[in-house]
Amino acid sequence: MKAPAFAYVKPASLPEAFELLQHPNAKILAGGQSLIPSLNMRLSSPELLVDITGLPGLSEIKVLNGFVRIGTLVTHTRIEQSPEIKKHIPLLAQAVPHIAHAAIRNRGTIGGSLALADPAAEYPACAVALEAVFILKNKTTERRVKAEQFFKGLFETDLKPGEILTAAEFPVAGKSDRSVFLELTRRQGDYAIIGLAVHNSNFVYFGAGSMPVVAKNASSKKTLKEAKAALAKDLNPPADLYHSSATKLHLAGVLLERAWNMLTT
Amino acid sequence: MGKAELPLHAPGTKLDRGYIGQSVPRPNAQRLLQGRGSYVDDLRFPRLAHVVFYRSPHAHAKIKRLDFSKGLKSEGVIAILDGRAVAEYCTPWVGVLAHLKGIKSPPQHAIAIERACWQGEAVAAVVAETRAQAEDALGLIEAEWEELPAVIDMQESLEGKKIIHKEFADNICFSRQHDTGGVDEAFAAADVVVEETFEFGRHTGVCLEGRAILADYNAAEHSLTVYHSTQAPHMMQDIFSRHLGIPEASVRVIARDVGGSFGIKVHVYPDEMATAALSVMLRRPVKFVADRLESFATDIHAREHKVKIKMAVSRTGEILAFDLDDLSAIGPYSVYPRTSGIEGNQVVNLTGGPYKHRKYRAKLNVVFTNKNVTCQYRAVGHPIAVALTEGIVDKAAAKLGMDPAEFRRKNLIPDDAYPYTFPSGIKFERLSHHQTLNKLLDLMSYKKLREEQEVLRKQNIFRGIGLAAMIEVTNPSPAFYGVGGARISAQDGATLRLEPTGMVTVMCSVTEQGQGTEGIFAQIAASAVGVSMDKVRVITGDTGVTPYGGGTWASRGAGIGGEAVLLAGRALRSNMLEIASKILNLEKETLDIGNNAIIGKLTQEKKMPLEELGRVAYFRPDTLPMDFQAELTVTRHYTPRQYGFTFTNGIQASLVEVDPDTGFVKLLKHWCVEDSGTVINPMLVDEQLRGGVVQGIGAALFEECLYSPEGQLLNGSMADYLVPMSGEMPDIICAHVETPTLQSQLGAKGVGEAGTAGAPGAVMNAINDALAPLNARVTAMPFTPERILRALAKA
Ligand SMILES: Cc1cc2nc3c(=O)[nH]c(=O)nc-3n(C[C@H](O)[C@H](O)[C@H](O)COP(=O)(O)OP(=O)(O)OC[C@H]3O[C@@H](n4cnc5c(N)ncnc54)[C@H](O)[C@@H]3O)c2cc1C
C-alpha cells in the first residue's frame, strides 16, 4: 500500500493553482482524507497533486445577508465548532458529528467532501436539502451551481477539468424553518447505511442511490402512511455488503417515520 | 505444593505475597507510549531489500504463464521469483499431527507452484530497494491463468463432487466421532428434546501491527537472524532451520515489540518463509510487512462452522445428553505446524462443558475450500462450543418455562465434584461454576434486571439478558501438540541473574505481545527474590538469549512462564542467602531478603544491601571460603503434567436492547466473572478479559470475512470489515473467584482467551431474549441488522 510516484505542488495563489491544473493528469488535494487512501490502494495514479490548502481566502465562514458562505477549505471540525453554523445552519451542525472520526474531521474539508460526491456522505444530502449554491471557479470565470444540479451521479459532479470549488452558500435558517438529521450506521463514524436530511419539505436521502435522492413523492403526502407508501417510488437503494436493497428501503421508511414524528411534534 | 507456599516474604510482614495480586503498572507501557517501541518495521539495516508478493486473483487456478520481463526492468528491482525458484531454498511442509487421527493435507510451498488455491495466495515474489518500487514492479507482472473449479461452500465441499486436491479422494481434511454410548437411549427417555442449527461466520484477528518479518542471512557464517513479529520464537527457529537447511544453533529469532497477535502470529506463513528464503538466496537482509489489504486476504481466518446440536432434558430440567454435528471449513491447506483440525476438535472436546450430563455424542467434519486458510485464533473453538451449549440451554429453559439462571444452577457441575472427568474425556482439576454464577447474579442485580425488563417490554422497549457459562483450556501440557509430533514446546524456562549492583535480570521464553507478560514476570521475580520492581529487568523474545520454550499461546504465559520465573526466583533467593551467610558469618536460616537488602529473618533489621552482596560475589570472591562458589545465575523450567489442560471456568452476562424497527442491537452492559486461579495483576487480568470480550462481541455483531460465490474476498479492508470500536462497546464489569491450580506453586491459570470464549454466546442469548416476545430468533453470527430484520420478517 504505497502510492505510485507523483509530483506535488502547493501553490500560493489561485491563478497559480489554475495554471497547474492545466496539466492533463493533475488532481486537487485538499484534506487528503479520501484522495490519499485511494492513491495508497493504487486506485488512481495522478501525475501531479495540486495541494490547495495554502490558497488564501478559501477558509472562511462568513455570515452575509441571508446566507452563510463556507470556504472550501473549512474543515469538518471547524464546522462542528462554529457557533455561526450552529445558529444559522442547524442541519449542518447536526450532520457533522456523524462524519468519520475526530482525526479525520480535523483534516477533511467541506469542499473535498462535496467535490468527491460520495453517495453515502452527509454534506451533499444536507446541501441539497438546504438548497445550497456552490461557487465554481476556473482560470477565467466563476459560476454558481445549485446543489441539486451539482451532483450528477456516482462520484460524479458538475465540476469541469481545471475548475475549483471555492465555496458553498447556505441560506440562513429562519424562525419557522424546521430540520431533522438522521442516519443509521452500525458503528459511530462509518458512512451511513442510509440517512435522511430534512429541511422543511425537502426530504433528502443519502446512502440511497448513486447521489443524494430527493424523496419528492413521499414529501408531498399529507399523512405519514401515504408518505411511507410512496417512498418506493422515490428510492431504489442499491444493496451494500451487509444490507439488501429491500432492507435499505425498509430502513428508509423507518427514518421517514422518525423524521415525520419529530417534525410534527 | 499449593498456594500455601505463596508467601514470598518472611511470614508476618505486610508484603506477604509481594507484588502478587497487585495492579502494578507494566514497566514497558511508558516506553511504548513514548513511541520508543521497536517493532520489525522500525528496524533499519544497510542493504535492506523489500519484498512484496504477486497474489492469485482467482480462488482456484492453474498458473499457465508468469512473465516478469517488464517488472525486472522497473527501477530498483533486485529480483522477481516464482515458486520453483524459491523452492530451491525452502522445502515444503505438511500441516498434520499424529494425534489427530487421519488428518491430511497436501504439501504446501512458500510460493505456490503451478496452481493457486485461494485468492491471495502468493505466486511470485518481487524484491526491490524500496517497498514502493517493489509495488511498482508488481503492477508490471503479466500472468496467464486457467481457472479451475472452485469449492467455496462447505456443504458442497463435504459432498465432494468437485475435489480440490487431486491426490485425495475427498475434500475432508479431518473427521472425528465421539460417543459415550447411551445417547439414543437418553433421547428416547427425555421429556423434552431441543434442537437448533447455529452458524458462525469466518472472521480474523485484526492485529494493530500486521505480520512482519526481517530476515538477515549471513553467508560468511551460514547463519540466519530473523526479526519477527511472532508469538513463538523457538518454534520458528526450529522451522527456519529445518526448511532452509541451516543448523538450528545458527538460526536466531528475535521478537522485539509485537503489536498484538491473538493467535494470528503463531503459524507458518508461506510469504514469511519465502522472505527468509529470499534472504538466503540474495545474501542480504529482506523485509516483508503485510499491509492491511494483505492481512485480510492472508492472515489466518478462523471459525466458519455450521453446527447442529440436540439436547435431551428431563421434565424437571436436568440435562441428560448432547448430540452434536459440526461442519467446518478451513481453506485449501491445514496450517503448519499446528494444523487446522484443532478448532473443530475443541468444539467436540468442550461442548456442554460446564454441565453434569453423562451422555454425549459428537461428529466433526473439517473440509477444504478455496478460501484463505483458517487456524487457531484467540479462544480456538471455545466461542463456538460456548455459544452452542448456552444457546441450546436457553432454548430448553424457555421450553420448560424455567429461568435461565436457575436452569444453569440445576445443571452446573457441583463445586465439590472435583477432580472430574467430562464425557468428552477431558479432566477438570477444580472448577467453581456455582461460585461464579452466584457472584455474577449478584454483581448484575439479576432479579432487578428481570423486573425492569418486564416493565420496559410493556413500553415496547425490548431488552434482553443473556448468560454464558464456560470452561476454558489454559496452560496446556504436551498433550496439546507435542504428543502429535509437533516440535512445539509445552515447557518454558526462566533464567534469573543477580547483577553486581543488586539488580535482577529475568530472561524468559514466554514472549510479550502487548498483554503485559513482562510486567507480571517482573512482579513475580521481584516478589520471589525480595527486591522492588524497579530493580528488575525482563528480557523476552530472543532465542539467542532466553531459555528454550513455547512462547505465547493457549493462555499459557502466566501459568507456565510465570511458574518458571517463580521457581528460578526462589532458587536465586536461596543462593543469595547462601552467599550472605558466608559474608556475614551467620546461619542461612536466620537470614532473609527484603527491601533490596539482606535482613534478619526475625528482627527484619537490615544486615547488608544487595549491591554489597553483588560486589563481594563478583569482585571479591577471594574473601569467601576457599571451597565456596557463588551461583548468581539460575535457570528453572516448568511443564504442567498432571492434567492435559488446566481448565478454568467463568460466566458472562450481556444486557442488550434490540430496536425491532432497525434490527440494531445496542450493547448496554456486560459482566464477566472469571476463575483464573491466582490473579497476579488484577488490572492486567481485567484488561485481558475486557479486550477478549470486545473481540467476542466483534464475532457476535460485526466481524465476518465475506466471500463471493466465486471465492473473492469482498470486504478485505478496514472500511468494509467491521472491527468492534469503542463507541459501541458497553461497560464491561469484571469480578473474580480464585481457585488456584495445585499443580504449580504460583497457582495461576490462564485468562487470555476467556473474554472471547464467552462473549458471543452471552450476546446471542441476550438478543434472543430481547426478541422472544416478538417470536423471533437468530442463530447465525454475526447478528447484523439485516439478519435480525429477517428474523422479524421485516426484510
Ligand atoms: C475512515 C474514514 C471515514 C470517513 N467517514 C466519512 C463519513 O462518514 N462521511 C463523510 O462524508 N466522509 C467520510 N470520510 C471522508 C472525509 O469526510 C473526507 O475528508 C472527505 O470526503 C474529502 O475531503 P478532503 O478534504 O479530505 O478531500 P481530498 O481527499 O483531498 O479530496 C477528495 C476529492 O475531492 C477533490 N477535491 C478536493 N477539494 C476540491 C475542490 N475544492 N474543488 C474541486 N475538487 C476538489 C479531490 O481532487 C479528490 O478527488 C471518511 C474518511 C475516512 C478516511
mmCIF file of N, CA and C in Angstrom, chain B residues 605-658:
data_model
loop_
_atom_site.group_PDB
_atom_site.id
_atom_site.type_symbol
_atom_site.label_atom_id
_atom_site.label_comp_id
_atom_site.label_asym_id
_atom_site.label_seq_id
_atom_site.Cartn_x
_atom_site.Cartn_y
_atom_site.Cartn_z
ATOM 1 N N GLU B 605 15.789 -6.582 60.666
ATOM 2 C CA GLU B 605 16.762 -5.480 60.600
ATOM 3 C C GLU B 605 17.705 -5.694 59.423
ATOM 4 N N LYS B 606 18.118 -4.593 58.816
ATOM 5 C CA LYS B 606 18.944 -4.648 57.615
ATOM 6 C C LYS B 606 20.362 -5.068 57.970
ATOM 7 N N LYS B 607 20.864 -6.088 57.257
ATOM 8 C CA LYS B 607 22.214 -6.578 57.536
ATOM 9 C C LYS B 607 23.194 -6.101 56.461
ATOM 10 N N MET B 608 22.719 -6.056 55.212
ATOM 11 C CA MET B 608 23.640 -5.768 54.112
ATOM 12 C C MET B 608 22.833 -5.465 52.852
ATOM 13 N N PRO B 609 23.146 -4.366 52.168
ATOM 14 C CA PRO B 609 22.424 -4.113 50.917
ATOM 15 C C PRO B 609 22.828 -5.137 49.857
ATOM 16 N N LEU B 610 21.943 -5.369 48.895
ATOM 17 C CA LEU B 610 22.242 -6.397 47.890
ATOM 18 C C LEU B 610 23.420 -6.012 47.007
ATOM 19 N N GLU B 611 23.647 -4.706 46.836
ATOM 20 C CA GLU B 611 24.802 -4.354 45.998
ATOM 21 C C GLU B 611 26.114 -4.737 46.679
ATOM 22 N N GLU B 612 26.077 -4.815 48.006
ATOM 23 C CA GLU B 612 27.274 -5.259 48.723
ATOM 24 C C GLU B 612 27.477 -6.767 48.467
ATOM 25 N N LEU B 613 26.369 -7.477 48.505
ATOM 26 C CA LEU B 613 26.453 -8.910 48.213
ATOM 27 C C LEU B 613 27.000 -9.121 46.797
ATOM 28 N N GLY B 614 26.467 -8.344 45.856
ATOM 29 C CA GLY B 614 26.923 -8.443 44.474
ATOM 30 C C GLY B 614 28.394 -8.094 44.338
ATOM 31 N N ARG B 615 28.788 -7.059 45.044
ATOM 32 C CA ARG B 615 30.188 -6.621 44.952
ATOM 33 C C ARG B 615 31.127 -7.741 45.415
ATOM 34 N N VAL B 616 30.813 -8.308 46.544
ATOM 35 C CA VAL B 616 31.683 -9.358 47.081
ATOM 36 C C VAL B 616 31.681 -10.584 46.165
ATOM 37 N N ALA B 617 30.473 -10.983 45.763
ATOM 38 C CA ALA B 617 30.375 -12.219 44.980
ATOM 39 C C ALA B 617 31.094 -12.104 43.642
ATOM 40 N N TYR B 618 30.984 -10.915 43.007
ATOM 41 C CA TYR B 618 31.571 -10.788 41.671
ATOM 42 C C TYR B 618 33.017 -10.292 41.687
ATOM 43 N N PHE B 619 33.339 -9.379 42.633
ATOM 44 C CA PHE B 619 34.656 -8.739 42.549
ATOM 45 C C PHE B 619 35.624 -9.159 43.655
ATOM 46 N N ARG B 620 35.092 -9.636 44.785
ATOM 47 C CA ARG B 620 35.978 -10.074 45.864
ATOM 48 C C ARG B 620 35.679 -11.483 46.348
ATOM 49 N N PRO B 621 35.455 -12.405 45.388
ATOM 50 C CA PRO B 621 35.206 -13.770 45.849
ATOM 51 C C PRO B 621 36.404 -14.340 46.614
ATOM 52 N N ASP B 622 37.555 -13.677 46.500
ATOM 53 C CA ASP B 622 38.730 -14.134 47.256
ATOM 54 C C ASP B 622 38.483 -14.060 48.757
ATOM 55 N N THR B 623 37.488 -13.249 49.179
ATOM 56 C CA THR B 623 37.206 -13.117 50.617
ATOM 57 C C THR B 623 36.258 -14.209 51.110
ATOM 58 N N LEU B 624 35.741 -15.017 50.173
ATOM 59 C CA LEU B 624 34.797 -16.076 50.559
ATOM 60 C C LEU B 624 35.575 -17.366 50.842
ATOM 61 N N PRO B 625 34.958 -18.315 51.560
ATOM 62 C CA PRO B 625 35.654 -19.564 51.867
ATOM 63 C C PRO B 625 36.182 -20.238 50.600
ATOM 64 N N MET B 626 37.300 -20.883 50.741
ATOM 65 C CA MET B 626 38.016 -21.475 49.622
ATOM 66 C C MET B 626 37.169 -22.426 48.785
ATOM 67 N N ASP B 627 36.358 -23.247 49.434
ATOM 68 C CA ASP B 627 35.594 -24.257 48.695
ATOM 69 C C ASP B 627 34.213 -23.762 48.270
ATOM 70 N N PHE B 628 33.990 -22.460 48.347
ATOM 71 C CA PHE B 628 32.651 -21.941 48.034
ATOM 72 C C PHE B 628 32.637 -21.220 46.691
ATOM 73 N N GLN B 629 31.633 -21.533 45.878
ATOM 74 C CA GLN B 629 31.466 -20.836 44.602
ATOM 75 C C GLN B 629 30.073 -20.195 44.585
ATOM 76 N N ALA B 630 30.034 -18.898 44.398
ATOM 77 C CA ALA B 630 28.742 -18.197 44.331
ATOM 78 C C ALA B 630 28.057 -18.500 43.003
ATOM 79 N N GLU B 631 26.754 -18.782 43.065
ATOM 80 C CA GLU B 631 25.970 -19.030 41.837
ATOM 81 C C GLU B 631 24.871 -17.996 41.783
ATOM 82 N N LEU B 632 25.057 -16.986 40.982
ATOM 83 C CA LEU B 632 24.063 -15.907 40.957
ATOM 84 C C LEU B 632 23.273 -15.866 39.653
ATOM 85 N N THR B 633 23.405 -16.911 38.863
ATOM 86 C CA THR B 633 22.525 -17.081 37.708
ATOM 87 C C THR B 633 21.878 -18.445 37.832
ATOM 88 N N VAL B 634 20.548 -18.466 37.841
ATOM 89 C CA VAL B 634 19.877 -19.761 37.933
ATOM 90 C C VAL B 634 18.799 -19.865 36.859
ATOM 91 N N THR B 635 18.564 -21.071 36.424
ATOM 92 C CA THR B 635 17.540 -21.328 35.413
ATOM 93 C C THR B 635 16.616 -22.414 35.930
ATOM 94 N N ARG B 636 15.327 -22.194 35.745
ATOM 95 C CA ARG B 636 14.358 -23.235 36.085
ATOM 96 C C ARG B 636 13.360 -23.372 34.939
ATOM 97 N N HIS B 637 12.842 -24.589 34.803
ATOM 98 C CA HIS B 637 11.859 -24.863 33.755
ATOM 99 C C HIS B 637 10.580 -25.376 34.388
ATOM 100 N N TYR B 638 9.496 -25.261 33.640
ATOM 101 C CA TYR B 638 8.244 -25.790 34.156
ATOM 102 C C TYR B 638 7.369 -26.309 33.009
ATOM 103 N N THR B 639 6.804 -27.474 33.219
ATOM 104 C CA THR B 639 5.811 -28.049 32.301
ATOM 105 C C THR B 639 4.642 -28.548 33.133
ATOM 106 N N PRO B 640 3.428 -28.145 32.841
ATOM 107 C CA PRO B 640 2.291 -28.751 33.538
ATOM 108 C C PRO B 640 2.138 -30.186 33.041
ATOM 109 N N ARG B 641 1.948 -31.125 33.943
ATOM 110 C CA ARG B 641 1.894 -32.518 33.506
ATOM 111 C C ARG B 641 0.764 -33.336 34.103
ATOM 112 N N GLN B 642 0.289 -32.969 35.291
ATOM 113 C CA GLN B 642 -0.744 -33.814 35.907
ATOM 114 C C GLN B 642 -2.028 -33.854 35.088
ATOM 115 N N TYR B 643 -2.365 -32.713 34.470
ATOM 116 C CA TYR B 643 -3.585 -32.633 33.673
ATOM 117 C C TYR B 643 -3.210 -32.234 32.245
ATOM 118 N N GLY B 644 -3.996 -32.702 31.282
ATOM 119 C CA GLY B 644 -3.751 -32.317 29.892
ATOM 120 C C GLY B 644 -3.821 -30.805 29.729
ATOM 121 N N PHE B 645 -4.812 -30.216 30.384
ATOM 122 C CA PHE B 645 -5.004 -28.777 30.361
ATOM 123 C C PHE B 645 -5.405 -28.335 31.753
ATOM 124 N N THR B 646 -5.046 -27.125 32.132
ATOM 125 C CA THR B 646 -5.511 -26.599 33.397
ATOM 126 C C THR B 646 -6.785 -25.804 33.100
ATOM 127 N N PHE B 647 -7.918 -26.449 33.251
ATOM 128 C CA PHE B 647 -9.161 -25.770 32.882
ATOM 129 C C PHE B 647 -9.499 -24.640 33.844
ATOM 130 N N THR B 648 -10.025 -23.574 33.264
ATOM 131 C CA THR B 648 -10.605 -22.505 34.086
ATOM 132 C C THR B 648 -12.100 -22.505 33.820
ATOM 133 N N ASN B 649 -12.810 -21.722 34.596
ATOM 134 C CA ASN B 649 -14.230 -21.557 34.329
ATOM 135 C C ASN B 649 -14.609 -20.110 34.575
ATOM 136 N N GLY B 650 -15.773 -19.770 34.080
ATOM 137 C CA GLY B 650 -16.255 -18.408 34.265
ATOM 138 C C GLY B 650 -17.657 -18.311 33.729
ATOM 139 N N ILE B 651 -18.242 -17.150 33.893
ATOM 140 C CA ILE B 651 -19.578 -16.926 33.345
ATOM 141 C C ILE B 651 -19.709 -15.468 32.970
ATOM 142 N N GLN B 652 -20.371 -15.239 31.863
ATOM 143 C CA GLN B 652 -20.561 -13.860 31.400
ATOM 144 C C GLN B 652 -22.040 -13.567 31.255
ATOM 145 N N ALA B 653 -22.354 -12.287 31.265
ATOM 146 C CA ALA B 653 -23.724 -11.866 31.011
ATOM 147 C C ALA B 653 -23.705 -10.629 30.141
ATOM 148 N N SER B 654 -24.706 -10.543 29.295
ATOM 149 C CA SER B 654 -24.819 -9.392 28.406
ATOM 150 C C SER B 654 -26.225 -8.815 28.530
ATOM 151 N N LEU B 655 -26.292 -7.516 28.529
ATOM 152 C CA LEU B 655 -27.585 -6.822 28.521
ATOM 153 C C LEU B 655 -27.655 -5.990 27.250
ATOM 154 N N VAL B 656 -28.663 -6.255 26.442
ATOM 155 C CA VAL B 656 -28.784 -5.526 25.173
ATOM 156 C C VAL B 656 -30.192 -4.965 25.019
ATOM 157 N N GLU B 657 -30.287 -4.043 24.092
ATOM 158 C CA GLU B 657 -31.609 -3.562 23.689
ATOM 159 C C GLU B 657 -31.689 -3.680 22.175
ATOM 160 N N VAL B 658 -32.712 -4.340 21.690
ATOM 161 C CA VAL B 658 -32.866 -4.515 20.249
ATOM 162 C C VAL B 658 -33.930 -3.553 19.759
#
